[in-house]
Amino acid sequence: TVERPMEINTESQMVASILAKKETVGATHVLLDIPVGTTAKIRSRAAAEKLAQLFRAVAEAVELRVEVVITETHGPIGCGIGPRLEALDVLAVLRREPAAPPDLREKSLYLAARLLEMTGAVAAPGGYHAAQAALDSGAAATAFDRIIAAQGPRSLPPEAPFRDVIPAPADGRIREIDCWEIARVAKHAGAPAHVAAGVRLLKTVGDVVTHGEPLFEIHAQSAAQLEFARAYAESCPDLIRFGF
């Protein structure tokens, strides 16, 4: 009852929780992505390798085939942070919408390729091409719709009623977005308890912005939570770092 409020999440707890869920639903193959970055949960390649070894050891004990990929990150993948906003990103990629986040599309294709090759569905190195073909043809979206129909379709919750935009404090090129702090802004706004709350990135790593240009939008369920999240964002000068 106190783990989430106190942000207690040890590596052992995380590994046990993730693999137990996979084992419970009868999975035989598991692909795990460990993002590494100066502001990610895992900060170094060495720490990621250590965590990967723990995953492999536990997976072997419960007879799960696990493959771990370690990816470098300089900010969140996609535009949304929060359940509803993240779901919209995923749907945009599946439906091949022009505004779908390109980084989410590419990472999804990369991971899908590894999974297809890992399970033997496609011989290496044909996984990426097969995943790309499934996405671009609409086959992936059709399969997703079948899963939704089997589980029982539910409509997306409405957009959060309170929103505010945080502007760029200066001109420059976005070098890094602090994953930990931007998630904290979303949490202050009410995510994930309020599924529509969170943060929608309007600019991402590599974009060049001018002073006052919108950087991200906070979505909250109440005016108080919106102000709480905004105040937290404004108290973090390194939330978004500029440079080359």
Coordinates of C-alpha atoms in Angstrom, one line a residue:
T1 CA 0.0 0.0 0.0
V2 CA 3.0 2.4 0.4
E3 CA 5.2 1.3 -2.5
R4 CA 3.7 3.6 -5.2
P5 CA 3.4 6.7 -3.0
M6 CA 6.9 6.3 -1.7
E7 CA 8.2 5.2 -5.2
I8 CA 9.7 2.0 -3.8
N9 CA 10.6 -0.3 -6.7
T10 CA 13.7 -2.4 -6.3
E11 CA 15.2 -4.3 -9.2
S12 CA 14.2 -7.7 -7.6
Q13 CA 10.6 -6.5 -7.2
M14 CA 10.5 -5.3 -10.8
V15 CA 11.9 -8.5 -12.3
A16 CA 9.6 -10.7 -10.2
S17 CA 6.6 -8.6 -11.1
I18 CA 7.3 -8.5 -14.9
L19 CA 8.2 -12.1 -15.3
A20 CA 5.4 -13.4 -13.0
K21 CA 2.8 -11.6 -15.2
K22 CA 4.2 -13.2 -18.3
E23 CA 4.4 -16.6 -16.8
T24 CA 0.8 -16.3 -15.5
V25 CA -0.7 -15.6 -18.9
G26 CA 1.2 -18.6 -20.5
A27 CA 3.9 -16.7 -22.4
T28 CA 6.8 -18.7 -23.7
H29 CA 8.9 -15.9 -25.2
V30 CA 9.5 -12.5 -23.6
L31 CA 11.3 -9.5 -25.2
L32 CA 12.4 -6.8 -22.8
D33 CA 13.6 -3.3 -23.6
I34 CA 15.8 -1.6 -21.1
P35 CA 16.2 2.2 -21.9
V36 CA 19.4 3.7 -20.7
G37 CA 20.1 7.4 -20.3
T38 CA 21.2 10.1 -17.9
T39 CA 17.6 10.8 -16.9
A40 CA 16.1 7.3 -17.4
K41 CA 15.5 4.8 -14.5
I42 CA 18.6 2.9 -15.6
R43 CA 21.5 5.4 -16.0
S44 CA 24.4 3.4 -17.3
R45 CA 25.2 0.5 -19.7
A46 CA 26.8 -1.4 -16.9
A47 CA 23.7 -1.2 -14.7
A48 CA 21.5 -2.2 -17.7
E49 CA 23.7 -5.3 -18.3
K50 CA 23.4 -6.2 -14.6
L51 CA 19.6 -5.9 -14.7
A52 CA 19.5 -7.9 -18.0
Q53 CA 21.5 -10.8 -16.3
L54 CA 19.0 -10.8 -13.5
F55 CA 16.1 -11.1 -15.9
R56 CA 17.8 -13.9 -17.7
A57 CA 18.6 -15.8 -14.6
V58 CA 15.0 -15.6 -13.2
A59 CA 13.5 -16.4 -16.6
E60 CA 15.6 -19.5 -16.9
A61 CA 14.4 -20.7 -13.5
V62 CA 10.8 -20.4 -14.6
E63 CA 11.5 -21.7 -18.1
L64 CA 10.8 -18.6 -20.0
R65 CA 12.8 -17.7 -23.1
V66 CA 13.9 -14.1 -22.6
E67 CA 15.7 -11.7 -24.9
V68 CA 16.8 -8.3 -23.6
V69 CA 17.6 -5.3 -25.7
I70 CA 19.3 -2.2 -24.3
T71 CA 18.5 1.1 -26.0
E72 CA 19.9 4.5 -25.5
T73 CA 17.4 7.3 -24.8
H74 CA 17.6 11.1 -24.5
G75 CA 13.9 11.6 -23.8
P76 CA 10.5 9.9 -23.8
I77 CA 9.4 7.9 -26.8
G78 CA 6.3 9.3 -28.4
C79 CA 4.4 12.5 -27.4
G80 CA 2.2 11.3 -24.5
I81 CA 3.0 10.7 -20.9
G82 CA -0.1 9.3 -19.2
P83 CA -2.5 6.4 -20.0
R84 CA -4.9 8.2 -22.4
L85 CA -2.2 10.2 -24.2
E86 CA 0.1 7.2 -24.6
A87 CA -2.8 5.1 -26.0
L88 CA -3.5 7.9 -28.6
D89 CA 0.2 7.6 -29.7
V90 CA -0.1 3.9 -30.1
L91 CA -3.4 4.2 -32.1
A92 CA -1.9 6.9 -34.3
V93 CA 1.0 4.6 -35.2
L94 CA -1.2 1.6 -35.8
R95 CA -3.6 3.6 -38.0
R96 CA -0.7 5.1 -39.9
E97 CA -1.8 8.7 -39.2
P98 CA 0.5 11.4 -40.6
A99 CA 1.0 13.0 -37.2
A100 CA 2.0 9.7 -35.5
P101 CA 5.2 10.0 -33.5
P102 CA 8.0 8.7 -35.8
D103 CA 10.3 7.7 -32.9
L104 CA 7.5 5.4 -31.5
R105 CA 6.9 3.9 -34.9
E106 CA 10.6 3.1 -35.4
K107 CA 11.1 1.7 -32.0
S108 CA 8.0 -0.4 -32.3
L109 CA 9.2 -1.8 -35.7
Y110 CA 12.6 -2.5 -34.2
L111 CA 11.2 -4.4 -31.2
A112 CA 8.6 -6.2 -33.4
A113 CA 11.4 -7.3 -35.7
R114 CA 13.4 -8.8 -32.8
L115 CA 10.3 -10.6 -31.5
L116 CA 9.4 -12.1 -34.9
E117 CA 13.0 -13.4 -35.3
M118 CA 13.2 -14.6 -31.7
T119 CA 10.0 -16.7 -32.1
G120 CA 11.1 -18.1 -35.5
A121 CA 8.1 -16.5 -37.2
V122 CA 10.5 -14.8 -39.6
A123 CA 14.1 -15.8 -40.4
A124 CA 16.8 -13.2 -39.5
P125 CA 17.3 -10.5 -40.8
G126 CA 13.8 -10.3 -42.2
G127 CA 12.1 -9.2 -39.1
Y128 CA 12.1 -5.5 -39.7
H129 CA 10.7 -5.8 -43.3
A130 CA 8.0 -8.2 -42.1
A131 CA 7.0 -5.8 -39.2
Q132 CA 7.0 -2.8 -41.6
A133 CA 4.8 -4.6 -44.1
A134 CA 2.3 -5.6 -41.4
L135 CA 2.1 -2.0 -40.2
D136 CA 2.0 -0.3 -43.6
S137 CA -0.6 -2.8 -45.0
G138 CA -3.0 -2.3 -42.1
A139 CA -2.6 -5.9 -41.0
A140 CA -1.3 -4.9 -37.6
A141 CA -4.2 -2.6 -37.0
T142 CA -6.6 -5.3 -38.1
A143 CA -5.0 -7.8 -35.6
F144 CA -5.2 -5.2 -32.9
D145 CA -8.9 -4.6 -33.6
R146 CA -9.5 -8.4 -33.3
I147 CA -7.8 -8.4 -29.9
I148 CA -10.0 -5.5 -28.8
A149 CA -13.1 -7.2 -30.0
A150 CA -12.2 -10.4 -28.2
Q151 CA -11.5 -8.6 -24.9
G152 CA -14.5 -6.3 -25.1
P153 CA -14.2 -2.9 -26.7
R154 CA -14.1 0.2 -24.5
S155 CA -14.2 3.8 -25.6
L156 CA -11.3 6.1 -24.7
P157 CA -12.0 8.4 -21.8
P158 CA -12.6 12.1 -22.7
E159 CA -9.8 14.6 -22.8
A160 CA -8.8 16.0 -19.4
P161 CA -10.9 19.2 -18.8
F162 CA -8.0 21.3 -17.6
R163 CA -5.0 22.0 -19.8
D164 CA -2.1 24.5 -19.9
V165 CA 0.9 25.0 -22.2
I166 CA 4.5 25.4 -20.9
P167 CA 6.5 27.7 -23.2
A168 CA 10.2 27.5 -24.1
P169 CA 12.3 29.6 -21.8
A170 CA 14.8 30.5 -24.5
D171 CA 15.8 29.9 -28.1
G172 CA 17.7 26.7 -28.8
R173 CA 17.8 23.1 -29.9
I174 CA 16.4 20.5 -27.5
R175 CA 19.2 18.2 -26.5
E176 CA 17.5 16.1 -23.9
I177 CA 14.2 15.8 -22.0
D178 CA 14.5 14.6 -18.5
C179 CA 12.4 11.4 -18.5
W180 CA 12.2 11.2 -14.7
E181 CA 11.1 14.8 -14.2
I182 CA 8.6 14.9 -17.1
A183 CA 7.0 11.8 -15.6
R184 CA 6.9 13.6 -12.3
V185 CA 5.0 16.5 -13.9
A186 CA 2.5 14.0 -15.3
K187 CA 2.1 12.4 -11.9
H188 CA 1.5 15.8 -10.3
A189 CA -1.2 16.4 -12.9
G190 CA -2.9 13.2 -11.7
A191 CA -1.6 10.4 -13.9
P192 CA -1.9 7.5 -13.9
A193 CA -4.8 7.4 -11.3
H194 CA -6.7 9.8 -13.6
V195 CA -6.3 8.1 -17.0
A196 CA -6.8 11.3 -19.0
A197 CA -4.1 13.3 -17.0
G198 CA -0.5 13.6 -18.1
V199 CA 1.8 15.5 -20.4
R200 CA 1.7 15.9 -24.2
L201 CA 5.0 16.8 -25.7
L202 CA 4.7 19.5 -28.5
K203 CA 8.4 19.4 -29.2
T204 CA 11.0 16.7 -28.9
V205 CA 14.7 16.0 -28.8
G206 CA 16.4 17.6 -31.8
D207 CA 13.7 20.2 -32.4
V208 CA 14.8 23.9 -32.6
V209 CA 12.5 26.2 -30.7
T210 CA 12.2 30.0 -30.1
H211 CA 11.6 31.7 -26.8
G212 CA 7.9 31.4 -25.8
E213 CA 7.1 28.6 -28.3
P214 CA 5.0 25.8 -26.8
L215 CA 7.1 23.0 -25.4
F216 CA 4.5 20.7 -23.8
E217 CA 0.9 20.7 -22.6
I218 CA -0.2 19.6 -19.2
H219 CA -3.5 17.7 -19.0
A220 CA -5.2 17.5 -15.5
Q221 CA -8.5 16.5 -14.0
S222 CA -8.8 19.5 -11.8
A223 CA -7.6 23.1 -11.7
A224 CA -5.7 22.4 -8.5
Q225 CA -3.8 19.5 -10.1
L226 CA -3.1 21.6 -13.1
E227 CA -1.5 24.3 -11.0
F228 CA 0.3 21.7 -8.9
A229 CA 1.9 20.2 -12.1
R230 CA 2.6 23.6 -13.6
A231 CA 4.4 24.8 -10.5
Y232 CA 6.5 21.6 -10.4
A233 CA 7.4 22.0 -14.1
E234 CA 8.5 25.6 -13.6
S235 CA 10.6 24.6 -10.5
C236 CA 12.7 22.2 -12.7
P237 CA 15.1 24.4 -14.8
D238 CA 16.7 21.3 -16.4
L239 CA 13.5 19.5 -17.3
I240 CA 14.3 20.2 -20.9
R241 CA 18.0 20.8 -21.7
F242 CA 19.2 22.8 -24.7
G243 CA 22.4 22.5 -26.7
F244 CA 24.2 20.5 -29.4

